[in-house]
XYZ file of C-alpha atoms in Angstrom:
674
model
C 0.000 0.000 0.000
C 2.859 2.384 0.815
C 4.325 1.949 -2.631
C 1.081 3.053 -4.214
C 0.854 6.349 -2.357
C 3.603 8.232 -4.223
C 2.038 7.323 -7.570
C -1.403 8.424 -6.321
C -0.010 11.694 -5.024
C 1.872 12.280 -8.271
C -1.271 11.608 -10.272
C -3.271 14.054 -8.160
C -0.502 16.618 -8.539
C -0.568 16.230 -12.326
C -4.344 16.677 -12.358
C -4.101 19.835 -10.257
C -1.373 21.179 -12.524
C -3.465 20.403 -15.617
C -6.459 22.095 -13.980
C -4.484 25.259 -13.228
C -2.973 25.405 -16.715
C -6.290 24.801 -18.470
C -8.129 27.311 -16.290
C -5.386 29.846 -16.839
C -5.482 29.449 -20.596
C -9.260 29.756 -20.602
C -9.223 32.933 -18.473
C -6.454 34.409 -20.603
C -8.415 33.713 -23.779
C -11.566 35.155 -22.242
C -9.787 38.328 -21.063
C -8.228 38.685 -24.504
C -11.615 38.501 -26.154
C -13.074 40.874 -23.582
C -10.269 43.324 -24.115
C -10.644 43.219 -27.883
C -14.141 44.701 -27.763
C -15.289 45.470 -24.192
C -18.177 47.558 -25.448
C -19.716 44.597 -27.201
C -19.901 42.693 -23.908
C -21.336 45.637 -21.922
C -24.269 45.969 -24.327
C -25.218 42.284 -24.215
C -28.743 41.634 -22.883
C -29.581 39.534 -19.791
C -30.534 36.634 -22.059
C -26.870 36.291 -23.085
C -25.644 36.059 -19.509
C -28.332 33.537 -18.626
C -27.345 31.368 -21.627
C -23.672 31.694 -20.697
C -24.370 30.499 -17.170
C -26.533 27.645 -18.431
C -23.773 26.573 -20.863
C -21.244 26.306 -18.035
C -23.727 24.454 -15.800
C -24.608 22.027 -18.603
C -20.962 21.166 -19.257
C -20.498 20.192 -15.650
C -21.967 16.857 -16.786
C -20.679 16.204 -20.334
C -21.424 12.880 -22.008
C -18.534 11.002 -23.646
C -19.719 8.406 -26.148
C -18.276 4.849 -25.965
C -14.568 5.117 -26.797
C -11.607 7.015 -25.484
C -11.050 9.802 -27.991
C -11.751 13.472 -27.351
C -13.730 13.620 -30.556
C -16.194 11.213 -28.972
C -17.385 13.866 -26.461
C -20.651 15.776 -26.988
C -20.762 18.948 -24.919
C -24.307 20.056 -23.986
C -23.109 23.671 -24.041
C -23.078 23.702 -27.850
C -26.818 24.427 -28.038
C -26.288 27.620 -25.984
C -23.088 28.769 -27.702
C -24.591 28.081 -31.134
C -27.588 30.250 -30.178
C -25.225 32.966 -28.958
C -23.198 32.976 -32.188
C -26.425 33.343 -34.211
C -27.719 36.186 -32.084
C -24.662 38.134 -30.854
C -21.668 37.042 -32.903
C -18.463 35.064 -32.676
C -16.540 36.704 -29.809
C -19.286 36.416 -27.117
C -19.949 32.794 -28.129
C -16.249 31.898 -28.134
C -15.712 33.285 -24.640
C -18.521 31.157 -23.217
C -17.392 28.086 -25.154
C -13.820 28.296 -23.839
C -15.028 28.476 -20.252
C -17.463 25.604 -20.813
C -14.757 23.426 -22.426
C -12.517 24.111 -19.422
C -15.244 23.002 -17.016
C -15.887 19.859 -19.079
C -12.163 19.048 -19.274
C -11.772 19.355 -15.507
C -14.899 17.267 -14.945
C -13.608 14.473 -17.228
C -9.999 14.797 -15.987
C -8.624 15.576 -19.411
C -5.020 16.500 -19.923
C -4.141 19.958 -21.198
C -3.547 18.579 -24.679
C -6.910 16.848 -24.772
C -8.690 19.976 -23.539
C -6.938 22.092 -26.167
C -7.861 19.507 -28.791
C -11.532 19.731 -27.761
C -11.450 23.516 -27.633
C -10.021 23.763 -31.154
C -12.857 21.652 -32.508
C -15.507 23.887 -30.973
C -13.711 27.071 -31.987
C -13.722 25.831 -35.574
C -17.418 24.981 -35.368
C -18.394 28.378 -33.970
C -16.195 30.127 -36.521
C -17.838 28.314 -39.424
C -21.328 29.085 -38.103
C -20.424 32.756 -37.578
C -19.036 32.917 -41.126
C -22.314 31.629 -42.577
C -24.297 34.189 -40.567
C -21.915 37.021 -41.553
C -21.977 36.181 -45.257
C -25.788 36.144 -45.184
C -25.861 39.352 -43.054
C -28.397 37.587 -40.885
C -29.640 37.455 -37.301
C -32.549 35.288 -36.264
C -35.883 37.169 -36.039
C -38.697 37.000 -33.492
C -40.919 35.442 -36.113
C -38.559 33.333 -38.255
C -39.542 32.403 -41.785
C -38.314 29.716 -44.185
C -35.165 31.740 -44.961
C -34.276 31.833 -41.266
C -34.802 28.075 -41.008
C -32.640 27.422 -44.058
C -29.828 29.662 -42.826
C -29.972 28.046 -39.381
C -29.585 24.615 -40.977
C -26.715 25.897 -43.108
C -24.951 27.329 -40.051
C -25.450 24.051 -38.141
C -24.064 22.061 -41.065
C -21.044 24.355 -41.242
C -20.524 23.931 -37.468
C -20.600 20.113 -37.758
C -18.372 20.004 -40.847
C -15.743 22.296 -39.336
C -15.657 20.520 -35.992
C -15.210 17.046 -37.461
C -12.689 18.261 -40.012
C -10.502 19.500 -37.156
C -11.052 16.224 -35.312
C -9.970 14.240 -38.382
C -6.813 16.314 -38.777
C -6.004 15.861 -35.093
C -6.425 12.090 -35.371
C -4.031 11.995 -38.304
C -1.456 13.926 -36.299
C -1.702 11.544 -33.342
C -1.765 7.783 -32.885
C -5.586 7.659 -32.859
C -6.030 6.671 -36.501
C -8.450 3.793 -36.170
C -11.584 4.352 -38.192
C -14.774 4.631 -36.219
C -17.573 2.226 -37.064
C -20.350 3.853 -39.041
C -22.955 3.307 -36.334
C -20.832 5.134 -33.775
C -20.336 8.023 -36.186
C -24.088 8.170 -36.821
C -24.855 8.252 -33.073
C -22.310 11.054 -32.581
C -23.716 13.065 -35.498
C -27.306 12.530 -34.394
C -26.618 13.750 -30.863
C -24.753 16.817 -32.102
C -27.502 17.742 -34.560
C -30.180 17.318 -31.868
C -28.398 19.757 -29.544
C -27.762 22.320 -32.284
C -31.434 22.197 -33.291
C -32.369 23.528 -29.833
C -30.581 26.839 -30.505
C -33.393 28.563 -32.471
C -35.884 27.540 -29.775
C -33.645 29.062 -27.093
C -33.489 32.359 -28.982
C -37.238 32.478 -29.441
C -37.733 31.750 -25.728
C -35.239 34.519 -24.879
C -37.143 37.044 -26.973
C -40.398 36.134 -25.253
C -38.943 36.093 -21.724
C -35.391 35.245 -20.529
C -37.001 33.621 -17.479
C -38.006 30.727 -19.741
C -34.380 29.827 -20.573
C -33.592 27.689 -17.468
C -36.369 25.338 -18.551
C -34.168 24.430 -21.536
C -31.977 22.333 -19.208
C -34.748 19.722 -19.207
C -34.590 19.474 -22.995
C -30.788 19.317 -22.905
C -30.972 16.565 -20.299
C -33.459 14.645 -22.461
C -31.114 14.851 -25.456
C -28.214 13.701 -23.280
C -30.190 10.715 -22.049
C -31.166 9.834 -25.595
C -27.565 9.995 -26.804
C -26.334 8.051 -23.769
C -28.943 5.353 -24.333
C -28.014 5.085 -28.017
C -24.328 4.844 -27.142
C -24.839 2.248 -24.435
C -27.151 0.209 -26.653
C -24.611 0.271 -29.462
C -21.819 -0.655 -27.061
C -23.815 -3.530 -25.559
C -24.273 -4.966 -29.041
C -20.515 -4.990 -29.601
C -19.151 -5.926 -26.180
C -19.171 -9.290 -24.432
C -21.026 -8.903 -21.133
C -18.881 -11.393 -19.210
C -15.360 -10.288 -20.156
C -15.835 -6.726 -21.389
C -14.020 -7.605 -24.609
C -15.421 -6.836 -28.061
C -17.662 -9.595 -29.372
C -18.057 -11.400 -32.695
C -20.092 -8.541 -34.141
C -17.334 -6.049 -33.328
C -14.745 -8.346 -34.910
C -16.740 -8.643 -38.120
C -17.168 -4.867 -38.266
C -13.435 -4.321 -37.750
C -12.462 -6.877 -40.373
C -14.788 -5.221 -42.881
C -13.024 -1.884 -42.496
C -10.391 -1.034 -45.069
C -7.186 -0.221 -43.253
C -3.671 0.414 -44.530
C -2.158 -1.978 -47.070
C -0.699 -4.216 -44.397
C -1.275 -7.927 -43.970
C -3.485 -8.937 -41.052
C -3.792 -12.235 -39.241
C -6.729 -13.697 -37.351
C -5.793 -16.008 -34.479
C -8.658 -18.164 -33.176
C -8.103 -19.609 -29.673
C -10.125 -22.455 -28.217
C -9.376 -23.382 -24.605
C -8.561 -27.054 -24.063
C -10.426 -29.043 -21.413
C -12.327 -25.995 -20.196
C -15.380 -28.118 -19.401
C -13.471 -29.815 -16.587
C -13.336 -26.485 -14.742
C -17.122 -26.167 -14.909
C -17.550 -29.767 -13.795
C -15.048 -29.558 -10.935
C -15.484 -25.988 -9.653
C -18.883 -24.932 -11.004
C -20.017 -22.589 -13.758
C -19.347 -19.519 -11.612
C -15.688 -20.451 -11.409
C -15.694 -21.119 -15.140
C -17.018 -17.612 -15.812
C -14.349 -16.100 -13.561
C -11.691 -18.096 -15.372
C -12.911 -16.811 -18.746
C -12.753 -13.242 -17.432
C -9.176 -13.766 -16.216
C -8.152 -15.349 -19.492
C -9.603 -12.326 -21.274
C -7.619 -9.963 -19.049
C -4.395 -11.860 -19.643
C -4.897 -11.946 -23.399
C -5.696 -8.234 -23.483
C -2.532 -7.494 -21.503
C -0.412 -9.604 -23.866
C -1.687 -7.984 -27.072
C -0.523 -4.540 -28.336
C -3.034 -1.706 -28.432
C -3.177 -1.717 -32.218
C -4.505 -5.325 -32.191
C -7.992 -6.449 -31.234
C -8.849 -9.135 -28.656
C -12.347 -10.617 -28.992
C -14.446 -13.199 -27.197
C -16.424 -15.101 -29.806
C -18.490 -17.075 -27.304
C -18.085 -20.002 -24.926
C -14.376 -20.669 -24.476
C -13.393 -19.254 -27.885
C -11.363 -16.068 -28.226
C -9.834 -14.346 -31.234
C -7.009 -11.894 -31.801
C -6.914 -9.731 -34.927
C -3.246 -8.855 -35.429
C -2.933 -5.843 -37.710
C 0.846 -5.722 -38.174
C 2.169 -9.070 -39.362
C 4.633 -9.874 -42.107
C 3.608 -13.447 -42.829
C 2.973 -16.831 -41.283
C 6.179 -16.772 -39.237
C 5.237 -13.443 -37.655
C 1.732 -14.723 -36.862
C 3.206 -17.865 -35.296
C 5.364 -15.741 -33.011
C 2.245 -13.907 -31.841
C 0.520 -17.249 -31.187
C 3.530 -18.499 -29.219
C 3.481 -15.287 -27.178
C -0.199 -15.888 -26.376
C 0.443 -19.483 -25.305
C 3.242 -18.263 -23.029
C 0.869 -15.694 -21.514
C -1.616 -18.464 -20.722
C 1.012 -20.886 -19.428
C 1.052 -19.523 -15.873
C -1.645 -21.147 -13.680
C -4.800 -19.221 -12.794
C -5.586 -19.373 -9.048
C -9.250 -20.329 -8.680
C -10.626 -20.673 -5.134
C -7.202 -21.690 -3.894
C -6.702 -24.198 -6.730
C -4.187 -23.403 -9.491
C -5.852 -24.105 -12.847
C -3.692 -24.847 -15.876
C -5.016 -23.476 -19.171
C -3.861 -24.335 -22.671
C -5.353 -23.319 -25.989
C -5.391 -24.595 -29.548
C -4.767 -21.711 -31.942
C -5.697 -21.536 -35.605
C -4.194 -18.803 -37.771
C -5.531 -17.370 -41.030
C -3.762 -14.615 -42.950
C -5.668 -11.803 -44.620
C -4.368 -9.659 -47.412
C -6.080 -7.807 -50.217
C -9.879 -7.833 -50.336
C -10.640 -11.187 -48.710
C -13.750 -10.862 -46.554
C -13.847 -11.401 -42.802
C -16.270 -14.355 -42.957
C -13.787 -16.312 -45.079
C -10.950 -15.399 -42.733
C -12.929 -16.605 -39.724
C -13.762 -19.917 -41.421
C -10.125 -20.486 -42.307
C -8.960 -19.702 -38.775
C -11.553 -22.088 -37.360
C -10.445 -24.784 -39.794
C -6.822 -24.326 -38.729
C -7.819 -24.462 -35.062
C -9.558 -27.821 -35.514
C -6.542 -29.049 -37.428
C -4.329 -28.101 -34.481
C -6.614 -30.014 -32.098
C -6.669 -33.099 -34.284
C -2.873 -33.117 -34.625
C -2.356 -32.470 -30.936
C -0.444 -29.249 -31.728
C -1.059 -25.881 -30.160
C -0.776 -23.848 -33.364
C -1.756 -24.465 -36.986
C -1.699 -22.039 -39.921
C -4.246 -22.091 -42.716
C -2.581 -21.285 -45.998
C -1.883 -22.423 -49.539
C 0.604 -24.992 -48.208
C -1.995 -26.718 -46.028
C -3.111 -30.101 -47.405
C -6.790 -29.116 -47.326
C -6.221 -25.735 -48.986
C -5.305 -26.770 -52.530
C -7.268 -24.956 -55.256
C -8.880 -28.237 -56.353
C -10.155 -29.021 -52.865
C -11.290 -25.451 -52.279
C -13.320 -25.636 -55.501
C -14.784 -28.981 -54.424
C -15.669 -27.516 -51.029
C -17.414 -24.561 -52.672
C -19.415 -26.945 -54.882
C -20.378 -29.045 -51.851
C -21.521 -25.993 -49.900
C -23.639 -24.888 -52.861
C -25.132 -28.384 -53.208
C -26.138 -28.501 -49.540
C -28.059 -25.254 -49.979
C -30.213 -26.821 -52.697
C -33.216 -29.080 -52.267
C -32.169 -32.573 -51.047
C -33.749 -34.095 -54.144
C -31.339 -32.136 -56.374
C -28.129 -31.935 -54.341
C -26.625 -35.177 -55.724
C -25.893 -36.547 -52.240
C -26.861 -40.209 -51.874
C -26.396 -42.777 -49.141
C -25.221 -46.340 -49.635
C -25.776 -48.963 -46.961
C -23.396 -51.815 -46.161
C -24.816 -54.737 -44.148
C -23.302 -55.831 -40.850
C -23.536 -59.580 -40.279
C -23.628 -61.339 -36.912
C -20.832 -63.904 -37.161
C -22.403 -66.449 -34.799
C -25.780 -66.595 -36.583
C -25.128 -65.097 -40.020
C -28.051 -62.712 -39.609
C -28.067 -59.081 -40.742
C -27.969 -57.047 -37.535
C -27.620 -53.596 -39.038
C -26.162 -51.415 -41.761
C -23.655 -48.632 -41.957
C -24.630 -45.532 -43.919
C -21.852 -44.497 -46.310
C -21.855 -41.175 -48.095
C -21.571 -40.658 -51.844
C -21.896 -37.493 -53.905
C -22.723 -37.391 -57.587
C -20.829 -34.288 -58.654
C -22.180 -32.790 -61.888
C -18.674 -32.682 -63.455
C -16.423 -34.958 -61.388
C -18.785 -37.894 -61.213
C -19.123 -40.022 -58.080
C -17.073 -38.602 -55.173
C -16.336 -41.109 -52.412
C -16.605 -40.583 -48.648
C -12.842 -40.326 -48.066
C -12.449 -37.350 -50.392
C -15.626 -35.719 -49.088
C -14.506 -35.986 -45.478
C -10.996 -34.722 -46.229
C -12.511 -31.627 -47.805
C -15.438 -30.975 -45.464
C -14.285 -32.087 -42.002
C -11.907 -29.160 -41.274
C -14.654 -26.647 -42.180
C -18.150 -25.659 -40.964
C -19.561 -27.406 -44.060
C -19.127 -30.689 -42.169
C -21.972 -29.821 -39.826
C -24.271 -29.110 -42.778
C -23.281 -32.429 -44.331
C -23.899 -34.367 -41.111
C -27.316 -32.745 -40.723
C -28.186 -33.742 -44.290
C -27.107 -37.363 -43.683
C -28.973 -37.649 -40.363
C -32.174 -36.368 -41.956
C -32.081 -39.017 -44.683
C -30.970 -41.926 -42.474
C -33.679 -41.387 -39.854
C -36.300 -41.044 -42.589
C -35.028 -44.333 -44.080
C -35.205 -46.037 -40.678
C -38.838 -44.985 -40.440
C -39.520 -46.411 -43.919
C -37.904 -49.770 -43.052
C -39.875 -49.892 -39.833
C -43.120 -49.244 -41.693
C -42.216 -52.053 -44.118
C -41.758 -54.367 -41.092
C -38.053 -54.860 -41.814
C -36.534 -52.775 -39.023
C -32.770 -52.340 -39.247
C -30.251 -50.541 -37.081
C -28.252 -47.936 -39.041
C -24.871 -46.513 -38.065
C -23.919 -42.946 -39.059
C -20.459 -41.421 -38.840
C -20.197 -38.041 -37.078
C -17.139 -35.803 -37.001
C -15.240 -34.064 -34.251
C -16.780 -30.759 -35.319
C -20.299 -32.163 -34.848
C -19.486 -33.447 -31.373
C -17.800 -30.198 -30.319
C -20.838 -28.149 -31.312
C -23.132 -30.228 -29.114
C -26.307 -29.505 -31.077
C -26.073 -32.878 -32.831
C -27.809 -34.430 -29.791
C -30.716 -31.976 -30.101
C -31.009 -32.688 -33.810
C -31.031 -36.458 -33.296
C -33.707 -36.196 -30.602
C -35.897 -34.038 -32.841
C -35.558 -36.347 -35.854
C -36.335 -39.484 -33.844
C -39.390 -37.790 -32.359
C -40.664 -36.467 -35.710
C -40.279 -39.822 -37.519
C -41.352 -41.914 -34.496
C -38.213 -44.037 -34.704
C -36.996 -45.874 -31.575
C -33.625 -44.573 -30.450
C -32.061 -48.057 -30.412
C -32.330 -48.221 -34.220
C -29.803 -45.390 -34.627
C -26.117 -45.716 -33.873
C -23.492 -42.981 -34.163
C -19.877 -43.786 -34.974
C -17.095 -41.560 -33.695
C -13.394 -41.819 -34.404
C -10.509 -41.731 -31.983
C -9.245 -38.563 -33.676
C -12.463 -36.834 -32.570
C -11.828 -37.908 -29.001
C -8.201 -36.819 -29.103
C -9.168 -33.307 -30.238
C -11.103 -32.495 -27.054
C -12.296 -35.575 -25.116
C -14.033 -33.621 -22.346
C -16.229 -31.625 -24.698
C -17.033 -34.764 -26.691
C -17.904 -36.659 -23.500
C -20.779 -34.306 -22.704
C -22.338 -34.763 -26.159
C -22.080 -38.552 -26.322
C -23.318 -38.877 -22.734
C -26.494 -37.040 -23.765
C -26.866 -39.342 -26.770
C -26.322 -42.421 -24.605
C -29.024 -41.294 -22.175
C -31.399 -40.942 -25.120
C -30.763 -44.597 -26.001
C -28.629 -43.913 -29.084
C -25.724 -46.401 -29.232
C -22.205 -45.030 -29.650
C -19.581 -46.937 -31.625
C -15.852 -46.176 -31.561
C -14.689 -46.396 -35.160
C -11.157 -47.154 -36.445
C -10.279 -48.669 -33.085
C -6.562 -49.256 -32.586
C -5.319 -46.369 -34.721
C -5.363 -43.754 -31.932
C -3.182 -43.136 -28.906
C -5.383 -43.468 -25.841
C -7.936 -46.155 -26.725
C -7.937 -47.944 -23.374
C -8.690 -44.703 -21.566
C -11.641 -44.084 -23.919
C -13.025 -47.581 -23.431
C -12.912 -47.111 -19.685
C -14.491 -43.655 -19.470
C -16.910 -43.252 -22.378
C -20.478 -44.643 -22.652
C -19.700 -46.868 -25.645
C -21.627 -49.914 -26.835
C -19.391 -51.038 -29.680
C -15.862 -50.877 -31.036
C -15.054 -51.296 -34.715
C -11.702 -52.917 -35.450
C -9.917 -50.907 -38.108
C -9.719 -52.535 -41.541
C -5.935 -52.069 -41.616
C -5.658 -54.868 -39.012
C -8.489 -57.055 -40.353
C -7.219 -57.147 -43.941
C -3.855 -58.554 -42.919
C -4.835 -60.932 -40.134
C -4.890 -64.028 -42.413
C -1.229 -63.533 -43.328
C 0.282 -61.432 -40.533
C 0.488 -62.937 -37.068
C 0.876 -59.505 -35.508
C -2.351 -58.210 -37.037
C -4.147 -61.412 -36.006
C -2.889 -61.024 -32.428
C -4.063 -57.406 -32.307
C -7.528 -58.343 -33.587
C -7.866 -61.185 -31.050
C -6.740 -58.854 -28.242
C -9.251 -56.171 -29.222
C -12.067 -58.734 -29.368
C -11.147 -60.097 -25.938
C -10.895 -56.607 -24.459
C -14.267 -55.571 -25.889
C -15.895 -58.761 -24.651
C -14.547 -58.285 -21.125
C -15.953 -54.730 -21.073
C -19.362 -55.832 -22.354
C -18.930 -54.176 -25.770
C -19.670 -55.526 -29.238
C -16.667 -55.996 -31.501
C -17.297 -55.351 -35.211
C -14.636 -56.069 -37.822
C -14.379 -53.833 -40.895
C -12.923 -54.846 -44.249
C -13.811 -58.560 -44.269
C -13.146 -59.585 -47.878
C -12.560 -63.321 -47.849
C -13.756 -66.530 -46.220
C -10.502 -67.175 -44.349
C -10.755 -63.851 -42.519
C -14.408 -64.580 -41.775
C -13.531 -67.923 -40.159
C -10.644 -66.436 -38.164
C -12.951 -63.775 -36.765
C -15.504 -66.442 -35.843
C -12.831 -68.429 -34.051
C -11.728 -65.321 -32.134
C -15.298 -64.660 -30.958
C -15.913 -61.471 -32.960
C -19.541 -60.398 -32.767
C -20.172 -58.917 -36.223
C -18.431 -58.096 -39.476
C -18.909 -56.049 -42.593
C -17.099 -56.004 -45.896
C -17.220 -56.993 -49.526
C -17.185 -60.688 -48.662
C -20.871 -60.408 -47.850
C -21.999 -57.305 -49.701
C -20.731 -54.054 -51.084
C -22.390 -50.782 -50.064
C -25.607 -50.290 -52.014
C -28.496 -47.811 -52.230
C -31.561 -48.433 -50.062
C -33.605 -49.866 -52.963
C -30.910 -52.430 -53.845
C -30.492 -53.285 -50.161
C -34.164 -54.262 -49.976
C -33.677 -56.664 -52.906
C -30.505 -58.067 -51.365
C -32.264 -58.694 -48.056
C -34.988 -60.592 -49.923
C -32.388 -62.976 -51.400
C -30.104 -63.350 -48.406
C -30.312 -66.355 -46.095
C -28.378 -66.414 -42.810
C -25.367 -68.739 -42.798
C -22.790 -69.713 -40.224
C -19.066 -69.903 -40.800
C -19.071 -73.693 -40.314
C -21.386 -74.319 -43.301
C -20.356 -71.389 -45.452
C -20.058 -72.108 -49.190
C -20.029 -68.578 -50.545
C -20.680 -64.959 -49.679
C -24.440 -65.634 -49.615
C -26.881 -68.444 -50.488
C -29.673 -67.527 -52.914
C -33.233 -68.076 -51.827
C -34.931 -71.111 -53.386
């Protein structure tokens, strides 16, 4: 506490010194004006002195609009000084304005430079208005006509133009060069015009009776409240309520502004394992942690860059002075270092890490594209287990061919489902012990108008790192659930498995969509199964856990696809509400010839069986593999040995011909019906 006192005393001393200097300059300017023409002041009527006093009283409570620049201050005194300049000329109005600006500067604790800056703006405005009145040889009359109204509007326009011209020049001469959003400029202009429009009414009231003038403070107060409400409403729409940072809307507005010809970078940060804080310490602690993360990011970023909270545990930094990917990476590394120190939460140090995606902007690329690319890079960083990834022409998913394919896919998903070219093929899953068809897996195909049939691997490589993946998953879920309802109506109910991506599970709304579709089509939840990959779990297992737990409680089975290709499978089997594991085809295809692959498959089957999970083998293409799986106790299999993926209509025909067989009596992939 003792160390803080000298700084506090020094700050108070600087404020007192600024107050004395500003007051002295104002008095000197006023005396100079008085001395220039003392007779003009002695002949002024009582109405002038009342307006002068009201101007000073009004500026005791000035209203700065959201922002920190002097040009963002609307002084209520301008309605009185504008009336004075119309009625009694420039010098009397200037004297009152200088005193009022001094009072406002002291009230807002402005420095001398800021007060001088504000004074120059109002001097220019009064001078322009006085020039219009002088050129027209005009003073407002007791009964104004249309000419008086037109000249008043012209003088007000000259006042506004001159003031903001000086403000623009001052901004160019200082470091405050950031362009104001249009809505802020409109609110500022509207408030100024409303105050200036009161001037003719003040003069008319003064000619009737000067005693009416104090009532004008009510009108001035009403205008102030209106401007304050507009400013606060505009600010609330652009500021995150929890952290005080700008929000997504503010980021989009900033990215749409045309700045200097300098490359910019958007860094998208997603906190890792943030959900564990909410689960362990409560949502209140999670909110406090987000606020502290916001403070630390804001402290680590230069003033010329923008820190934004996009929502949830996602933040963004718009870096305005980068020289390329290497420069943007250094900024990302600086941010990770800033977050590396633990955050003390209720006596518990909380470690925070973030996955950061970087997208570079140059030229006329729009902000929406930049945000999509940064989000794609962020998911790529999560999937690779890295902290930073850069989206650029060197990225594997950013080739021109794939970007064109992605654009075509996005356009197709916006069309009617009957015309989008997206079709689903179904591959049967066979119970090894009985030979019966126990379900199907839905596999995606796309009939591109120029490229022909595009397979699921290429589609997923293109779509999964982007928001298009969620649109694609929604399209597939709609069709699969509708098909389940059709099979159920035809009294041939089948269970269908659908693959979902990491992006779908992170969003969380996939559970709501599934529940709605099952309810609308009256399909039992046990007929739908969702397949997730280990890569989705590795990206953010805690966020995924919440989504699949909701699905499990609904009765939707969860299958872990490509089992054995990840890095923490045993942990997933122990913690997640799974009902099935699918042995990756890379092990199944080689098990007839490779003892290592066969040992892995047998181990996975035994592990699944001991945990009460079904084991399904993918890629079964020959009878030998089928028999080996039967001997190992595998529950089900799918592959070309039994049937290739086929459309729903062909599947119905295939089911009509198929007869269940067991491995011991197998003579072929299927036995025709007699």
